[in-house]
Amino acid sequence: MQARPHPVVARPGIERISPNDLTTLATDRGPVPTNIGAVLVMDGGGEGAGDGGAELDLAAVRSLLGRRVCRVPRLRQVLETVPIGAGRPVWVDDAAFAIERHVTGRVAHDETELLRVAADLACTRLPRDRPLWAACWVSGLPDGRGALILVIHHVLTDGLGGLAVLAELCDPSDDDDRAGSGAASRDLAPVARPSSHTLRADAGHDRLVALGHAWGSARAAVRGVRELMVARGGASASTGGRGARREGVRADRRGLRLAARTSLNRPTGSRRRLSTVEVALADVREAAHAHGCTVNDLLLSAIGGAVGGVLAQRGEHPDELVVSVPVSVRRSTTADRLGNDTGVAPVAVPVSAHPGERLAVVAARTSRQRAAGSKGASAVPLGVVFRLLGRMGLFQVFIDHQRLVHTFVTNVRGPSATLHFAGRRVARVVPFALTPGNVGVCFDVLSYAGRLVVTTVADPDVVPEQDLLTQLVGEQITALTRPS
């Protein structure tokens, strides 16, 4: 089908990417793109299923999404570079926007095939001359079910923003003020690209504002360094009398703290595989409350134990694994306020301890981290360093050989109410995010409608035991939620 240009309403002002977004763009290197996304698995259609009672197929999905993307400006905008001295890149409306370029169709016969399609789509780079997202309607699943896979480049938004996008693309709830409004279907006229003179004048204004906030920015950078140090320091798990050589985190001669070498940490390739485990959110919350910790603490402990189990089968026995945890500055956002506002907090998770003891150590360390009061501030110093490495062409070398973290765990609190798309109930939401460099496996967690899904995202060449690893994650969660 030939792509038809879709007219686009003028939005005044210049929309630049933020410094955090610029970091994401500058560090998009290596064999896999920095894409994030989700798989929405929907119930089979019965009588009256679909938008307006129509059969839900690719054409219907394209039609529906074509109307709803107007609710999310970034989904109809492209990122354009600017002349030297004109500041950061800007978002401009795509005058040639066509929904057919973004929404495709595939067939899958079971969940394994569905997740394979999602992984392939996530690993495909999005064309920079179009809005940086893609969707795929997957049919052919058992019981008449279908699935919508949504992939977004990380420069558009973080996990919280991704939830805001999903909320706009799904059906409005009964009490949603979008219901019955014409916002989803109105045509918008394209906005002309700002002139070089306008961009340079705007950049000059931004520099004056930044100069006025220089002291505050310097203080934020200091808080960011402290966030990284606090998250990695503090209490350590008992090593059972073993020497410092076997500790998972050790100090080098300069006083830096390096993560232990493991076979899971080597340069990754262009493929990823997804596998999941799902548990009742109420069970995890109840167990976390009983242990006096957070849900995230419990998940970090369970994942650390599972990764340690796989390493033990390989004959590797680090005492601790360093897990990088994203820390968002904001608690929520909306579809017209996307972007990235997230730092990181590395947490040392003991491996050899009993699950309950491990959880106690993790909870103590994250409690000290929260008490430091520097939530998300690490984005400032990390952004400066990462952008510098990117400009020097050294970022890929750095992340392919870094010894700061072993894995990443992202936990996003999703909607508690059930979502619907084109009249179909969204039965399950599977999150995923790609991590480049020498991190062979990472974990994405999402709570939705009373369930908690943990997605293991791994390079199959680095982690051929991915099914076992995912199984161990489930067993570790069970050990903490239903101790014998």
Coordinates of C-alpha atoms in Angstrom, one line a residue:
M1 CA 0.0 0.0 0.0
Q2 CA 1.4 3.4 -0.9
A3 CA 2.1 5.7 2.0
R4 CA -0.2 8.7 2.0
P5 CA 1.1 12.0 3.5
H6 CA -1.1 13.0 6.5
P7 CA -1.5 16.7 7.1
V8 CA -0.2 18.0 10.3
V9 CA -1.8 22.1 13.8
A10 CA 0.8 24.6 14.2
R11 CA 2.4 24.5 17.6
P12 CA 4.3 27.7 18.4
G13 CA 7.8 27.8 19.8
I14 CA 11.0 25.9 19.4
E15 CA 11.0 22.3 20.8
R16 CA 14.6 21.2 21.6
I17 CA 15.7 17.9 23.0
S18 CA 16.8 18.2 26.6
P19 CA 20.4 17.5 27.7
N20 CA 19.3 14.1 29.0
D21 CA 17.7 13.3 25.6
L22 CA 20.9 14.5 23.9
T23 CA 22.9 12.0 26.0
T24 CA 20.6 9.2 24.8
L25 CA 21.1 10.3 21.2
A26 CA 24.8 10.7 21.6
T27 CA 25.2 7.2 23.1
D28 CA 23.1 5.4 20.5
R29 CA 26.0 3.4 19.3
G30 CA 26.7 -0.3 18.6
P31 CA 24.9 -3.2 17.1
V32 CA 21.5 -2.6 18.7
P33 CA 19.6 0.7 18.9
T34 CA 18.5 2.2 22.2
N35 CA 14.8 1.2 21.7
I36 CA 12.2 0.6 24.3
G37 CA 8.7 -0.7 24.0
A38 CA 5.9 -3.1 25.0
V39 CA 3.8 -6.0 23.7
L40 CA 0.1 -5.6 24.4
V41 CA -1.6 -9.0 24.2
M42 CA -5.3 -8.7 23.7
D43 CA -8.2 -11.0 24.1
G44 CA -9.8 -12.7 21.1
G45 CA -12.6 -10.8 19.4
G46 CA -16.1 -12.0 19.8
E47 CA -19.3 -10.4 18.6
G48 CA -18.9 -6.6 18.6
A49 CA -15.1 -6.8 19.0
G50 CA -13.0 -4.2 17.5
D51 CA -13.5 -0.5 17.0
G52 CA -17.1 0.1 16.2
G53 CA -17.8 -3.6 15.9
A54 CA -15.5 -4.1 12.9
E55 CA -13.1 -7.0 12.6
L56 CA -9.7 -6.0 14.0
D57 CA -7.1 -6.4 11.3
L58 CA -4.1 -4.4 10.1
A59 CA -6.2 -1.9 8.2
A60 CA -8.4 -1.2 11.3
V61 CA -5.3 -0.9 13.5
R62 CA -3.7 1.6 11.2
S63 CA -6.9 3.6 11.0
L64 CA -7.3 3.8 14.7
L65 CA -3.6 4.6 15.4
G66 CA -3.7 7.1 12.6
R67 CA -6.3 9.1 14.5
R68 CA -4.8 8.6 18.0
V69 CA -1.2 9.6 17.3
C70 CA -2.4 13.2 17.1
R71 CA -2.7 13.0 20.9
V72 CA 1.0 12.5 21.2
P73 CA 2.9 15.3 19.3
R74 CA 6.3 13.4 19.3
L75 CA 4.8 10.6 17.3
R76 CA 4.4 13.0 14.4
Q77 CA 7.7 14.8 14.7
V78 CA 11.2 14.2 13.4
L79 CA 14.4 15.2 15.0
E80 CA 16.5 17.7 13.0
T81 CA 20.0 18.8 13.5
V82 CA 20.8 22.5 13.6
P83 CA 23.6 24.7 12.3
I84 CA 26.7 25.1 14.4
G85 CA 26.1 27.5 17.2
A86 CA 22.3 27.1 17.0
G87 CA 22.0 24.8 20.1
R88 CA 20.6 21.3 20.5
P89 CA 18.6 19.5 17.8
V90 CA 14.9 20.4 17.5
W91 CA 11.7 18.5 17.0
V92 CA 9.8 19.6 13.9
D93 CA 6.5 18.2 12.4
D94 CA 6.9 15.6 9.7
A95 CA 4.9 17.1 6.8
A96 CA 5.1 13.7 5.0
F97 CA 3.8 11.7 8.0
A98 CA 1.9 8.6 6.9
I99 CA 0.7 5.9 9.4
E100 CA 1.5 3.2 6.8
R101 CA 5.2 3.9 7.3
H102 CA 5.0 3.1 11.0
V103 CA 2.4 0.3 11.4
T104 CA 3.1 -3.1 9.9
G105 CA 1.6 -6.6 10.3
R106 CA 3.0 -10.0 11.1
V107 CA 1.6 -13.4 12.1
A108 CA 2.6 -15.5 15.1
H109 CA 1.1 -18.8 16.3
D110 CA 2.2 -18.7 20.0
E111 CA 3.9 -16.5 22.6
T112 CA 7.4 -17.7 21.7
E113 CA 6.9 -16.5 18.1
L114 CA 5.3 -13.3 19.3
L115 CA 8.2 -12.4 21.5
R116 CA 10.6 -13.3 18.7
V117 CA 8.8 -10.8 16.4
A118 CA 9.0 -8.2 19.2
A119 CA 12.7 -8.7 19.7
D120 CA 13.3 -8.5 15.9
L121 CA 11.3 -5.2 15.7
A122 CA 13.2 -3.8 18.8
C123 CA 16.6 -4.6 17.2
T124 CA 15.7 -2.8 14.0
R125 CA 17.0 0.8 13.8
L126 CA 14.2 3.3 13.2
P127 CA 14.8 5.7 10.2
R128 CA 16.0 9.1 11.4
D129 CA 14.1 10.9 8.7
R130 CA 10.8 9.8 10.2
P131 CA 9.2 10.0 13.6
L132 CA 11.1 7.5 15.8
W133 CA 8.6 4.8 16.5
A134 CA 7.1 1.7 15.0
A135 CA 4.2 -0.6 15.7
C136 CA 3.3 -4.1 14.5
W137 CA -0.1 -5.8 14.7
V138 CA 0.4 -9.5 15.2
S139 CA -2.5 -11.9 14.3
G140 CA -2.7 -15.6 14.3
L141 CA -2.4 -16.2 18.1
P142 CA -4.5 -19.0 19.7
D143 CA -8.1 -18.3 20.7
G144 CA -8.4 -15.4 18.3
R145 CA -6.0 -13.2 20.3
G146 CA -3.9 -10.5 18.8
A147 CA -1.1 -8.3 19.9
L148 CA 0.2 -4.8 19.3
I149 CA 3.9 -4.3 19.6
L150 CA 5.0 -0.7 20.1
V151 CA 8.7 0.3 19.7
I152 CA 9.9 3.8 20.6
H153 CA 13.4 5.2 20.4
H154 CA 14.6 6.1 23.9
V155 CA 15.3 9.7 22.8
L156 CA 11.6 10.3 22.7
T157 CA 10.9 9.2 26.3
D158 CA 11.7 7.0 29.2
G159 CA 9.5 4.3 30.8
L160 CA 7.2 6.7 32.5
G161 CA 6.6 8.6 29.3
G162 CA 6.1 5.3 27.5
L163 CA 3.1 4.6 29.8
A164 CA 1.7 8.0 28.9
V165 CA 2.0 7.2 25.2
L166 CA 0.2 3.9 25.8
A167 CA -2.6 5.6 27.7
E168 CA -3.2 7.9 24.7
L169 CA -3.2 5.1 22.1
C170 CA -5.5 2.8 24.0
D171 CA -9.3 3.4 24.3
P172 CA -10.4 6.1 26.7
S173 CA -12.0 5.0 29.9
D174 CA -15.6 5.9 30.8
D175 CA -14.4 8.8 33.0
D176 CA -11.7 9.9 30.6
D177 CA -12.3 13.4 29.2
R178 CA -10.9 12.2 25.8
A179 CA -14.1 10.2 25.3
G180 CA -16.3 11.9 22.8
S181 CA -13.8 14.7 22.1
G182 CA -12.6 15.5 18.6
A183 CA -9.0 15.7 19.7
A184 CA -8.1 12.3 18.3
S185 CA -9.3 13.0 14.7
R186 CA -8.6 16.7 14.1
D187 CA -6.2 17.5 11.3
L188 CA -3.1 19.5 12.1
A189 CA -1.2 21.8 9.8
P190 CA 2.5 21.3 9.5
V191 CA 4.8 23.8 11.3
A192 CA 7.6 25.3 9.3
R193 CA 11.2 24.6 10.4
P194 CA 12.6 27.6 12.4
S195 CA 15.1 29.7 10.5
S196 CA 18.8 29.5 11.4
H197 CA 18.6 33.1 12.8
T198 CA 15.7 32.1 15.0
L199 CA 17.5 29.0 16.2
R200 CA 20.7 30.9 17.0
A201 CA 18.8 33.6 18.9
D202 CA 17.0 31.0 20.9
A203 CA 20.2 29.2 21.6
G204 CA 21.8 32.4 22.8
H205 CA 18.9 32.9 25.2
D206 CA 19.3 29.4 26.5
R207 CA 23.0 30.0 27.2
L208 CA 22.2 33.1 29.2
V209 CA 19.6 31.1 31.2
A210 CA 22.1 28.3 31.8
L211 CA 24.7 30.8 33.0
G212 CA 22.2 32.1 35.5
H213 CA 21.7 28.6 36.8
A214 CA 25.4 27.6 36.7
W215 CA 25.7 27.4 40.5
G216 CA 22.6 25.2 40.8
S217 CA 23.9 23.0 38.0
A218 CA 27.2 22.6 39.7
R219 CA 25.5 21.6 42.9
A220 CA 23.3 19.1 41.0
A221 CA 26.4 17.5 39.5
V222 CA 27.9 17.1 43.0
R223 CA 24.7 15.5 44.2
G224 CA 24.8 13.2 41.1
V225 CA 28.3 11.9 41.9
R226 CA 27.1 11.4 45.5
E227 CA 24.2 9.4 44.3
L228 CA 26.4 7.1 42.4
M229 CA 28.8 6.7 45.3
V230 CA 26.1 6.1 48.0
A231 CA 24.4 3.5 45.8
R232 CA 27.5 1.5 45.5
G233 CA 28.9 1.9 49.0
G234 CA 27.7 1.1 52.4
A235 CA 27.1 -2.3 53.9
S236 CA 28.5 -5.4 52.3
A237 CA 27.3 -8.9 52.5
S238 CA 29.1 -11.5 54.5
T239 CA 31.7 -13.3 52.4
G240 CA 31.9 -16.3 54.7
G241 CA 35.6 -15.8 55.3
R242 CA 36.6 -15.6 51.7
G243 CA 39.2 -13.1 50.8
A244 CA 38.8 -9.8 49.0
R245 CA 39.9 -11.4 45.7
R246 CA 36.5 -13.1 45.4
E247 CA 34.4 -10.1 46.3
G248 CA 32.0 -9.0 43.5
V249 CA 33.0 -5.4 44.0
R250 CA 36.7 -4.5 44.8
A251 CA 38.7 -1.3 45.1
D252 CA 41.6 -0.8 42.7
R253 CA 44.8 1.1 43.5
R254 CA 43.2 4.5 42.7
G255 CA 40.3 3.8 45.1
L256 CA 37.8 3.2 42.3
R257 CA 35.3 0.4 42.8
L258 CA 35.2 -2.0 39.9
A259 CA 32.7 -4.8 39.2
A260 CA 34.0 -8.3 39.1
R261 CA 34.6 -9.8 35.7
T262 CA 32.0 -12.3 34.6
S263 CA 31.3 -14.3 31.5
L264 CA 27.9 -12.4 31.2
N265 CA 29.8 -9.2 30.6
R266 CA 31.3 -9.2 27.2
P267 CA 30.5 -7.2 24.0
T268 CA 27.1 -8.1 22.8
G269 CA 25.9 -8.5 19.2
S270 CA 22.9 -7.4 17.1
R271 CA 20.4 -10.0 18.4
R272 CA 18.2 -10.1 21.5
R273 CA 15.7 -12.6 22.8
L274 CA 12.8 -12.0 25.2
S275 CA 11.4 -14.3 27.9
T276 CA 9.1 -13.6 30.7
V277 CA 7.9 -14.7 34.1
E278 CA 4.6 -13.4 35.6
V279 CA 3.5 -13.3 39.3
A280 CA 0.6 -11.8 41.3
L281 CA 1.5 -8.2 42.3
A282 CA -0.4 -8.6 45.6
D283 CA 1.9 -11.5 46.6
V284 CA 5.0 -9.4 46.0
R285 CA 3.7 -6.3 47.8
E286 CA 2.6 -8.4 50.8
A287 CA 6.0 -10.1 51.0
A288 CA 7.9 -6.8 50.6
H289 CA 5.8 -5.3 53.4
A290 CA 6.5 -8.3 55.6
H291 CA 10.2 -7.9 55.0
G292 CA 10.1 -4.2 55.6
C293 CA 11.3 -3.3 52.1
T294 CA 10.1 -2.1 48.8
V295 CA 8.9 -4.2 45.8
N296 CA 11.9 -3.1 43.9
D297 CA 14.2 -4.3 46.7
L298 CA 12.6 -7.7 46.5
L299 CA 13.0 -7.8 42.7
L300 CA 16.6 -6.8 42.9
S301 CA 17.3 -9.6 45.4
A302 CA 15.5 -12.2 43.3
I303 CA 17.2 -11.2 40.1
G304 CA 20.6 -11.1 41.8
G305 CA 20.1 -14.6 43.1
A306 CA 19.0 -15.8 39.7
V307 CA 22.0 -14.3 37.8
G308 CA 24.2 -15.7 40.5
G309 CA 22.7 -19.1 40.0
V310 CA 23.5 -19.1 36.3
L311 CA 27.1 -17.9 37.0
A312 CA 27.5 -20.7 39.6
Q313 CA 26.6 -23.3 36.9
R314 CA 29.4 -21.7 34.8
G315 CA 31.8 -22.1 37.7
E316 CA 31.8 -18.4 38.6
H317 CA 31.2 -17.3 42.2
P318 CA 31.2 -13.5 42.7
D319 CA 30.0 -12.4 46.1
E320 CA 28.2 -9.4 44.7
L321 CA 26.7 -8.3 41.5
V322 CA 26.3 -4.6 40.7
V323 CA 22.8 -3.8 39.4
S324 CA 22.1 -0.5 37.7
V325 CA 18.7 0.8 38.6
P326 CA 17.1 3.8 36.8
V327 CA 16.0 6.6 39.1
S328 CA 13.3 8.9 37.8
V329 CA 13.1 12.5 38.9
R330 CA 9.4 12.6 38.2
R331 CA 6.6 10.4 39.5
S332 CA 4.4 10.7 36.4
T333 CA 4.2 12.6 33.1
T334 CA 1.9 13.2 30.2
A335 CA 2.0 12.6 26.5
D336 CA 2.9 16.2 25.7
R337 CA 5.7 16.2 28.2
L338 CA 7.9 13.3 27.2
G339 CA 11.7 13.1 27.1
N340 CA 14.1 11.6 29.6
D341 CA 14.5 12.7 33.2
T342 CA 16.3 9.7 34.8
G343 CA 19.5 9.0 36.6
V344 CA 21.0 5.7 37.7
A345 CA 21.8 4.2 41.0
P346 CA 24.1 1.1 41.1
V347 CA 23.2 -1.3 43.9
A348 CA 25.6 -4.1 45.0
V349 CA 23.4 -7.2 45.4
P350 CA 25.0 -10.1 47.4
V351 CA 24.9 -13.5 45.6
S352 CA 25.9 -16.1 48.1
A353 CA 23.6 -15.2 50.9
H354 CA 20.3 -16.8 51.8
P355 CA 17.4 -15.1 49.9
G356 CA 16.1 -13.5 53.1
E357 CA 19.6 -12.3 54.1
R358 CA 20.2 -11.0 50.6
L359 CA 17.0 -9.0 50.7
A360 CA 17.9 -7.5 54.1
V361 CA 21.3 -6.3 52.7
V362 CA 19.7 -4.9 49.5
A363 CA 17.0 -3.1 51.5
A364 CA 19.6 -1.5 53.8
R365 CA 21.6 -0.3 50.9
T366 CA 18.7 1.2 48.9
S367 CA 17.4 2.8 52.1
R368 CA 20.7 4.7 52.6
Q369 CA 20.5 5.7 48.9
R370 CA 17.0 7.1 49.3
A371 CA 18.1 8.9 52.5
A372 CA 20.8 10.7 50.5
G373 CA 18.0 12.7 48.8
S374 CA 19.7 13.0 45.4
K375 CA 17.0 11.3 43.4
G376 CA 18.0 11.1 39.7
A377 CA 20.8 13.7 40.0
S378 CA 23.4 11.3 38.6
A379 CA 22.0 12.1 35.1
V380 CA 24.0 15.4 35.2
P381 CA 27.5 14.0 35.6
L382 CA 26.9 10.9 33.6
G383 CA 25.4 13.0 30.7
V384 CA 28.5 15.2 30.6
V385 CA 30.9 12.2 30.5
F386 CA 28.8 10.1 28.1
R387 CA 28.4 13.0 25.6
L388 CA 32.1 13.8 25.7
L389 CA 32.9 10.1 25.0
G390 CA 30.4 10.2 22.2
R391 CA 32.0 13.2 20.6
M392 CA 35.4 11.6 20.9
G393 CA 34.2 8.4 19.3
L394 CA 35.1 6.4 22.4
F395 CA 31.6 5.7 23.9
Q396 CA 31.3 2.2 22.3
V397 CA 34.8 1.3 23.4
F398 CA 33.8 2.3 26.9
I399 CA 30.6 0.4 27.2
D400 CA 32.0 -2.7 25.5
H401 CA 34.7 -2.9 28.3
Q402 CA 33.0 -1.1 31.3
R403 CA 33.4 -2.6 34.7
L404 CA 30.8 -0.5 36.6
V405 CA 27.7 -2.7 36.4
H406 CA 26.8 -6.3 35.7
T407 CA 23.2 -5.8 34.6
F408 CA 20.2 -3.4 34.5
V409 CA 16.8 -3.7 36.2
T410 CA 14.1 -1.3 35.3
N411 CA 10.8 -1.4 37.2
V412 CA 7.9 0.8 36.1
R413 CA 4.6 1.0 37.9
G414 CA 1.9 0.5 35.2
P415 CA -1.8 1.1 35.3
S416 CA -3.8 -0.7 37.9
A417 CA -7.0 -0.6 35.7
T418 CA -7.4 -2.8 32.6
L419 CA -6.6 -1.1 29.3
H420 CA -8.6 -1.7 26.1
F421 CA -7.6 -1.3 22.5
A422 CA -10.3 -1.1 19.8
G423 CA -12.7 -2.6 22.2
R424 CA -10.5 -5.6 23.1
R425 CA -9.2 -6.1 26.6
V426 CA -5.5 -5.9 27.0
A427 CA -4.9 -9.0 28.9
R428 CA -1.1 -8.7 29.3
V429 CA 1.6 -6.1 28.8
V430 CA 5.2 -7.2 28.3
P431 CA 7.9 -4.5 28.6
F432 CA 11.3 -4.5 27.0
A433 CA 14.3 -2.2 26.6
L434 CA 17.6 -2.8 24.8
T435 CA 20.9 -2.2 26.4
P436 CA 24.1 -1.9 24.3
G437 CA 27.7 -2.7 25.4
N438 CA 28.9 -5.6 27.4
V439 CA 25.8 -6.2 29.5
G440 CA 24.6 -9.6 28.2
V441 CA 21.3 -9.6 30.0
C442 CA 19.0 -7.0 31.5
F443 CA 15.6 -7.1 33.1
D444 CA 12.4 -5.0 32.6
V445 CA 9.6 -5.1 35.1
L446 CA 6.1 -3.7 34.7
S447 CA 3.1 -4.0 37.0
Y448 CA -0.3 -4.0 35.2
A449 CA -3.8 -4.8 36.3
G450 CA -2.7 -6.7 39.4
R451 CA 0.1 -8.7 37.7
L452 CA 3.8 -8.2 37.6
V453 CA 5.7 -9.2 34.5
V454 CA 9.5 -9.6 34.5
T455 CA 11.1 -9.6 31.0
T456 CA 14.5 -11.0 30.6
V457 CA 16.2 -9.4 27.6
A458 CA 19.4 -11.2 26.6
D459 CA 21.9 -11.7 23.8
P460 CA 21.4 -15.4 23.0
D461 CA 25.0 -15.8 22.2
V462 CA 26.1 -14.5 25.6
V463 CA 23.3 -16.1 27.6
P464 CA 22.2 -19.4 25.9
E465 CA 20.7 -20.4 29.3
Q466 CA 18.1 -17.6 29.2
D467 CA 15.2 -19.9 29.8
L468 CA 16.9 -21.3 32.9
L469 CA 17.7 -17.8 34.1
T470 CA 14.1 -16.7 33.7
Q471 CA 12.9 -19.8 35.5
L472 CA 15.4 -19.0 38.4
V473 CA 14.0 -15.4 38.6
G474 CA 10.5 -16.9 39.2
E475 CA 11.9 -19.4 41.7
Q476 CA 13.7 -16.6 43.6
I477 CA 10.6 -14.5 43.7
T478 CA 8.6 -17.5 45.0
A479 CA 11.2 -18.1 47.7
L480 CA 10.7 -14.6 49.0
T481 CA 6.9 -14.4 48.6
R482 CA 6.1 -17.9 49.8
P483 CA 9.0 -19.0 52.1
S484 CA 8.8 -22.6 53.2

